Coordinates of C-alpha atoms in Angstrom, one line a residue:
Chain B
M1 CA -10.0 11.7 65.3
S2 CA -6.0 12.1 64.6
A3 CA -4.3 10.5 61.8
D4 CA -4.1 6.5 62.3
S5 CA -0.4 6.2 62.4
P6 CA 2.5 8.5 60.9
V7 CA 3.5 5.6 58.6
A8 CA -0.1 5.5 57.0
D9 CA 1.0 7.0 53.7
E10 CA 3.8 4.7 53.2
S11 CA 1.3 1.5 53.5
D12 CA 0.6 -0.4 50.6
V13 CA -3.1 -0.4 51.1
S14 CA -5.5 1.8 53.0
A15 CA -9.1 0.0 52.5
D16 CA -11.0 3.2 53.8
G17 CA -8.5 6.0 53.7
P18 CA -7.4 8.2 50.5
P19 CA -4.7 6.1 48.5
S20 CA -1.2 6.0 50.0
R21 CA 1.4 7.9 48.1
A22 CA 2.9 4.3 47.4
E23 CA -0.1 3.6 45.6
L24 CA -0.6 6.5 43.6
A25 CA 3.3 6.1 42.3
A26 CA 2.3 2.6 41.2
R27 CA -0.7 3.4 39.3
V28 CA 1.2 6.3 37.8
D29 CA 4.1 4.2 36.7
E30 CA 1.0 1.3 35.5
L31 CA -0.8 4.3 33.6
E32 CA 2.4 5.7 31.9
A33 CA 3.6 2.1 30.9
A34 CA 0.4 1.6 29.3
L35 CA 0.2 5.2 27.5
D36 CA 4.0 4.3 26.0
E37 CA 2.8 1.2 24.3
A38 CA -0.5 3.0 23.2
T39 CA 1.5 5.4 21.5
A40 CA 4.5 3.6 20.4
E41 CA 5.3 4.0 16.8
D42 CA 7.5 1.3 16.3
G43 CA 4.5 -1.6 15.4
A44 CA 3.8 -1.2 11.5
K45 CA 0.6 0.5 10.3
K46 CA -1.6 -1.9 8.7
M47 CA -3.9 -1.6 5.9
S48 CA -6.5 -4.0 4.6
I49 CA -8.1 -3.8 1.3
I50 CA -11.0 -5.9 0.2
A51 CA -11.0 -6.5 -3.7
T52 CA -14.3 -7.7 -5.4
K53 CA -14.0 -6.4 -9.1
G54 CA -12.1 -8.0 -12.0
T55 CA -12.2 -5.5 -14.9
L56 CA -9.3 -4.0 -16.2
D57 CA -9.8 -0.5 -14.6
M58 CA -11.0 -2.0 -11.1
A59 CA -8.1 -3.9 -11.0
Y60 CA -5.8 -1.2 -10.4
P61 CA -6.9 0.7 -7.3
P62 CA -6.0 -2.1 -5.1
L63 CA -2.5 -2.8 -6.6
I64 CA -1.7 1.0 -6.8
L65 CA -2.4 1.4 -2.8
A66 CA -1.3 -2.1 -1.9
S67 CA 2.4 -1.1 -3.9
T68 CA 2.2 2.5 -2.5
A69 CA 1.4 1.4 1.1
A70 CA 4.3 -1.0 1.2
A71 CA 6.6 1.7 0.1
F72 CA 5.4 3.6 3.1
G73 CA 6.1 0.5 5.6
Y74 CA 2.6 -0.5 6.0
D75 CA 1.9 -4.4 6.3
V76 CA -0.7 -4.8 3.7
T77 CA -3.2 -7.3 3.3
V78 CA -5.8 -7.6 0.1
F79 CA -8.6 -9.8 0.3
H80 CA -10.0 -11.1 -2.9
T81 CA -13.4 -12.1 -3.3
F82 CA -16.0 -12.5 -6.2
W83 CA -14.5 -11.1 -9.5
G84 CA -11.6 -9.8 -7.4
L85 CA -10.2 -13.1 -7.8
D86 CA -9.2 -12.8 -11.5
I87 CA -6.6 -10.2 -10.4
L88 CA -5.0 -13.2 -8.7
H89 CA -5.6 -15.6 -11.5
E90 CA -2.6 -16.2 -13.1
E91 CA -3.9 -16.7 -16.9
R92 CA -7.0 -14.5 -16.2
S93 CA -5.4 -11.9 -14.7
K94 CA -3.4 -11.4 -18.4
R95 CA -6.9 -10.4 -20.2
L96 CA -9.0 -8.6 -17.9
K97 CA -11.8 -6.8 -19.7
L98 CA -13.2 -3.3 -19.7
S99 CA -17.0 -3.4 -20.3
S100 CA -17.8 -1.1 -22.9
V101 CA -21.4 -0.5 -21.7
G102 CA -22.8 0.7 -17.9
N103 CA -19.7 3.7 -18.0
P104 CA -21.1 6.9 -19.5
N105 CA -18.0 8.2 -19.9
M106 CA -16.9 5.6 -22.6
P107 CA -16.4 7.1 -25.8
V108 CA -19.2 4.8 -27.5
P109 CA -22.9 4.7 -26.5
N110 CA -24.1 2.1 -25.1
V111 CA -26.1 0.7 -27.3
V112 CA -23.2 0.4 -29.6
G113 CA -21.3 -1.3 -26.6
A114 CA -23.3 -3.4 -26.6
L115 CA -22.8 -5.0 -29.7
P116 CA -21.2 -8.7 -30.0
G117 CA -17.0 -7.7 -29.6
M118 CA -17.1 -4.1 -28.6
D119 CA -15.9 -5.3 -25.2
R120 CA -12.7 -6.6 -26.7
V121 CA -12.4 -3.7 -29.0
T122 CA -12.7 -1.0 -26.1
T123 CA -10.4 -3.5 -24.1
R124 CA -7.7 -3.6 -26.6
L125 CA -8.0 0.6 -26.9
M126 CA -7.6 0.6 -23.0
E127 CA -4.7 -1.6 -23.1
K128 CA -2.8 0.6 -25.9
R129 CA -3.1 3.5 -23.5
I130 CA -1.6 1.5 -20.8
A131 CA 1.3 0.7 -22.9
D132 CA 1.7 4.1 -24.4
N133 CA 1.3 6.1 -21.1
D134 CA 4.1 3.5 -19.6
T135 CA 1.6 2.5 -17.3
A136 CA 2.6 -0.7 -15.2
S137 CA 0.7 -3.9 -16.2
I138 CA -2.0 -5.7 -13.5
E139 CA 1.1 -8.4 -13.6
E140 CA 4.0 -6.1 -12.7
L141 CA 1.9 -4.7 -10.1
L142 CA 1.0 -7.7 -8.5
E143 CA 4.7 -9.1 -8.5
T144 CA 6.1 -5.7 -7.1
S145 CA 3.7 -5.9 -4.4
L146 CA 4.5 -9.5 -3.7
D147 CA 8.2 -8.8 -3.8
M148 CA 7.3 -5.9 -1.2
G149 CA 5.8 -8.4 0.9
V150 CA 2.1 -7.7 0.5
E151 CA 0.0 -10.5 1.7
F152 CA -2.7 -11.5 -1.3
Q153 CA -5.4 -13.7 -0.3
A154 CA -7.9 -15.2 -2.0
C155 CA -11.7 -16.2 -0.6
Q156 CA -12.1 -20.0 -0.5
M157 CA -15.6 -19.5 -0.7
T158 CA -15.8 -17.8 -4.1
I159 CA -12.6 -20.1 -5.3
D160 CA -15.0 -22.8 -4.9
L161 CA -18.1 -21.2 -6.1
M162 CA -16.5 -20.0 -9.5
G163 CA -14.7 -23.2 -10.1
Y164 CA -11.0 -22.1 -9.7
D165 CA -8.3 -24.6 -8.4
E166 CA -6.0 -23.3 -5.6
D167 CA -3.0 -23.6 -8.3
D168 CA -4.3 -21.0 -10.8
F169 CA -3.3 -18.2 -8.5
Y170 CA 0.4 -16.9 -8.3
D171 CA 2.7 -18.0 -6.1
G172 CA 2.8 -16.6 -2.8
V173 CA -0.9 -15.9 -2.9
T174 CA -2.7 -17.0 0.3
T175 CA -5.8 -19.5 0.0
G176 CA -7.8 -21.1 2.6
V177 CA -9.0 -18.2 4.2
G178 CA -12.7 -16.8 4.4
A179 CA -14.6 -13.4 5.6
A180 CA -13.7 -13.8 9.4
T181 CA -9.9 -13.8 8.5
A182 CA -10.6 -10.3 6.4
L183 CA -12.6 -9.3 9.6
Q184 CA -9.9 -9.5 12.0
D185 CA -7.5 -8.0 9.4
M186 CA -9.9 -4.8 9.1
A187 CA -10.3 -4.7 12.9
D188 CA -6.6 -4.7 13.3
S189 CA -6.1 -2.4 10.6
D190 CA -5.5 1.8 10.2
I191 CA -6.9 2.0 6.8
Q192 CA -9.7 -0.4 5.8
L193 CA -11.0 -0.2 1.7
L194 CA -13.6 -2.0 -0.2
V195 CA -12.8 -1.6 -3.9
Chain C
M1 CA 22.6 21.7 -7.9
S2 CA 24.6 22.5 -5.3
A3 CA 26.8 20.3 -3.7
E4 CA 25.4 20.2 -0.3
Y5 CA 25.3 16.8 0.0
D6 CA 27.0 13.5 -1.9
I7 CA 24.6 11.8 -4.1
A8 CA 25.2 8.0 -3.2
E9 CA 23.2 6.6 -6.1
T10 CA 20.7 7.3 -9.2
L11 CA 17.6 5.8 -9.9
D12 CA 16.1 6.4 -13.2
V13 CA 12.3 6.2 -13.2
K14 CA 11.6 8.4 -16.3
G15 CA 8.7 7.4 -18.7
E16 CA 7.3 5.4 -15.6
S17 CA 4.0 6.5 -13.5
C18 CA 2.3 6.3 -10.7
P19 CA 2.7 4.2 -8.6
M20 CA 5.9 3.2 -10.1
P21 CA 8.2 6.3 -9.0
V22 CA 7.5 5.8 -5.5
V23 CA 7.7 2.0 -5.2
K24 CA 11.0 2.0 -7.0
T25 CA 12.5 4.9 -4.8
K26 CA 11.5 2.8 -1.9
G27 CA 13.4 -0.4 -2.8
A28 CA 16.5 1.9 -3.8
V29 CA 16.4 3.7 -0.4
D30 CA 16.6 0.4 1.2
G31 CA 19.8 -0.3 -0.3
L32 CA 21.2 2.5 1.0
A33 CA 23.3 3.2 4.4
D34 CA 22.4 5.7 6.6
G35 CA 22.8 9.1 5.9
E36 CA 23.2 8.3 2.1
V37 CA 21.3 10.3 -0.4
L38 CA 19.5 8.9 -3.4
E39 CA 19.1 11.0 -6.6
V40 CA 15.7 10.1 -8.5
L41 CA 15.0 11.1 -12.1
A42 CA 11.4 11.2 -13.4
T43 CA 9.2 12.7 -15.8
D44 CA 5.9 12.1 -14.2
P45 CA 5.0 15.3 -12.8
G46 CA 2.8 13.2 -10.1
S47 CA 6.3 12.1 -8.6
M48 CA 6.7 15.6 -7.0
S49 CA 3.7 15.6 -4.9
D50 CA 4.1 11.5 -4.3
I51 CA 7.5 11.4 -3.7
D52 CA 7.0 14.6 -1.0
G53 CA 3.9 13.0 0.5
W54 CA 6.1 9.4 0.6
A55 CA 8.6 11.0 2.4
S56 CA 6.8 13.0 5.0
G57 CA 4.9 9.8 6.0
T58 CA 7.6 7.4 6.0
A59 CA 9.9 6.6 9.0
G60 CA 13.6 6.7 8.1
V61 CA 13.7 9.1 4.9
E62 CA 14.1 12.6 4.5
L63 CA 13.6 14.4 1.6
V64 CA 16.4 16.8 1.0
D65 CA 15.5 18.8 -2.2
Q66 CA 13.1 18.5 -5.3
T67 CA 13.9 20.3 -8.6
E68 CA 12.1 20.5 -12.0
S69 CA 14.3 21.2 -15.5
D70 CA 13.8 19.9 -19.0
D71 CA 10.9 18.0 -18.0
T72 CA 12.9 16.3 -15.7
Y73 CA 12.1 15.9 -12.1
R74 CA 14.5 15.4 -9.9
H75 CA 14.4 14.3 -6.3
Y76 CA 17.0 13.6 -3.3
V77 CA 16.2 11.3 -0.7
R78 CA 18.5 11.0 2.2
K79 CA 18.0 7.6 4.4
T80 CA 17.7 8.8 8.3
E81 CA 18.6 6.4 11.1
Q82 CA 15.4 4.8 12.2
R83 CA 14.2 5.0 15.7

């Protein structure tokens, strides 16, 4: 009927009784440590972007967001696949094109845009606007982002599919990676974007 | 400008547009010592919101002041001690 012993509260384990004071204290310490770990702000935030497009207009968003996130102190990874590879391709990145069809906001109707040579015309116009507005070039944004520690990855499967060579890409670009690498990165990230 | 703080360095990003004012501000702040203030001169109207947003979301920097005159946006960013 009476308590087992006056020292019951101090024992480490009481199989059938309520937890002892020492057990509860140990549990509280454990939980506080776990909470500190979970809420610690010392680990940098992470952003993961998947870049799939290689037109001049669609090359900008991933690079602008990547460099800006790096300025915020984020660890940034950009995984380039399909046409997105062209952004990392040293030669092709300098002559990315704007499509003159399929975009109703273009100043020319689709039937005119479909004429031979129209993509070159609209691309020139866009390049001129970029230069006039002092907007950074794709190459400049890429180099800046690399300097800031952004990791650019080129999907190995699409490198092979497009017939590119690993040496075609800018220095500092990571090759030999696939979807599982990208997925793991996204799982670890605070922000994930598909562009 | 009042002289509530000394300007350690001035960064001129006039003519440059998003994301360069923020990106270059970050680079310049990295080169400061704790407590020093960087002055940023910009012509991009978006820099008012962008540098404010960047400073509030980034550890180790504090936006001290922002002014606008003669089409120039001036930003004053202090490097603070990182925890």
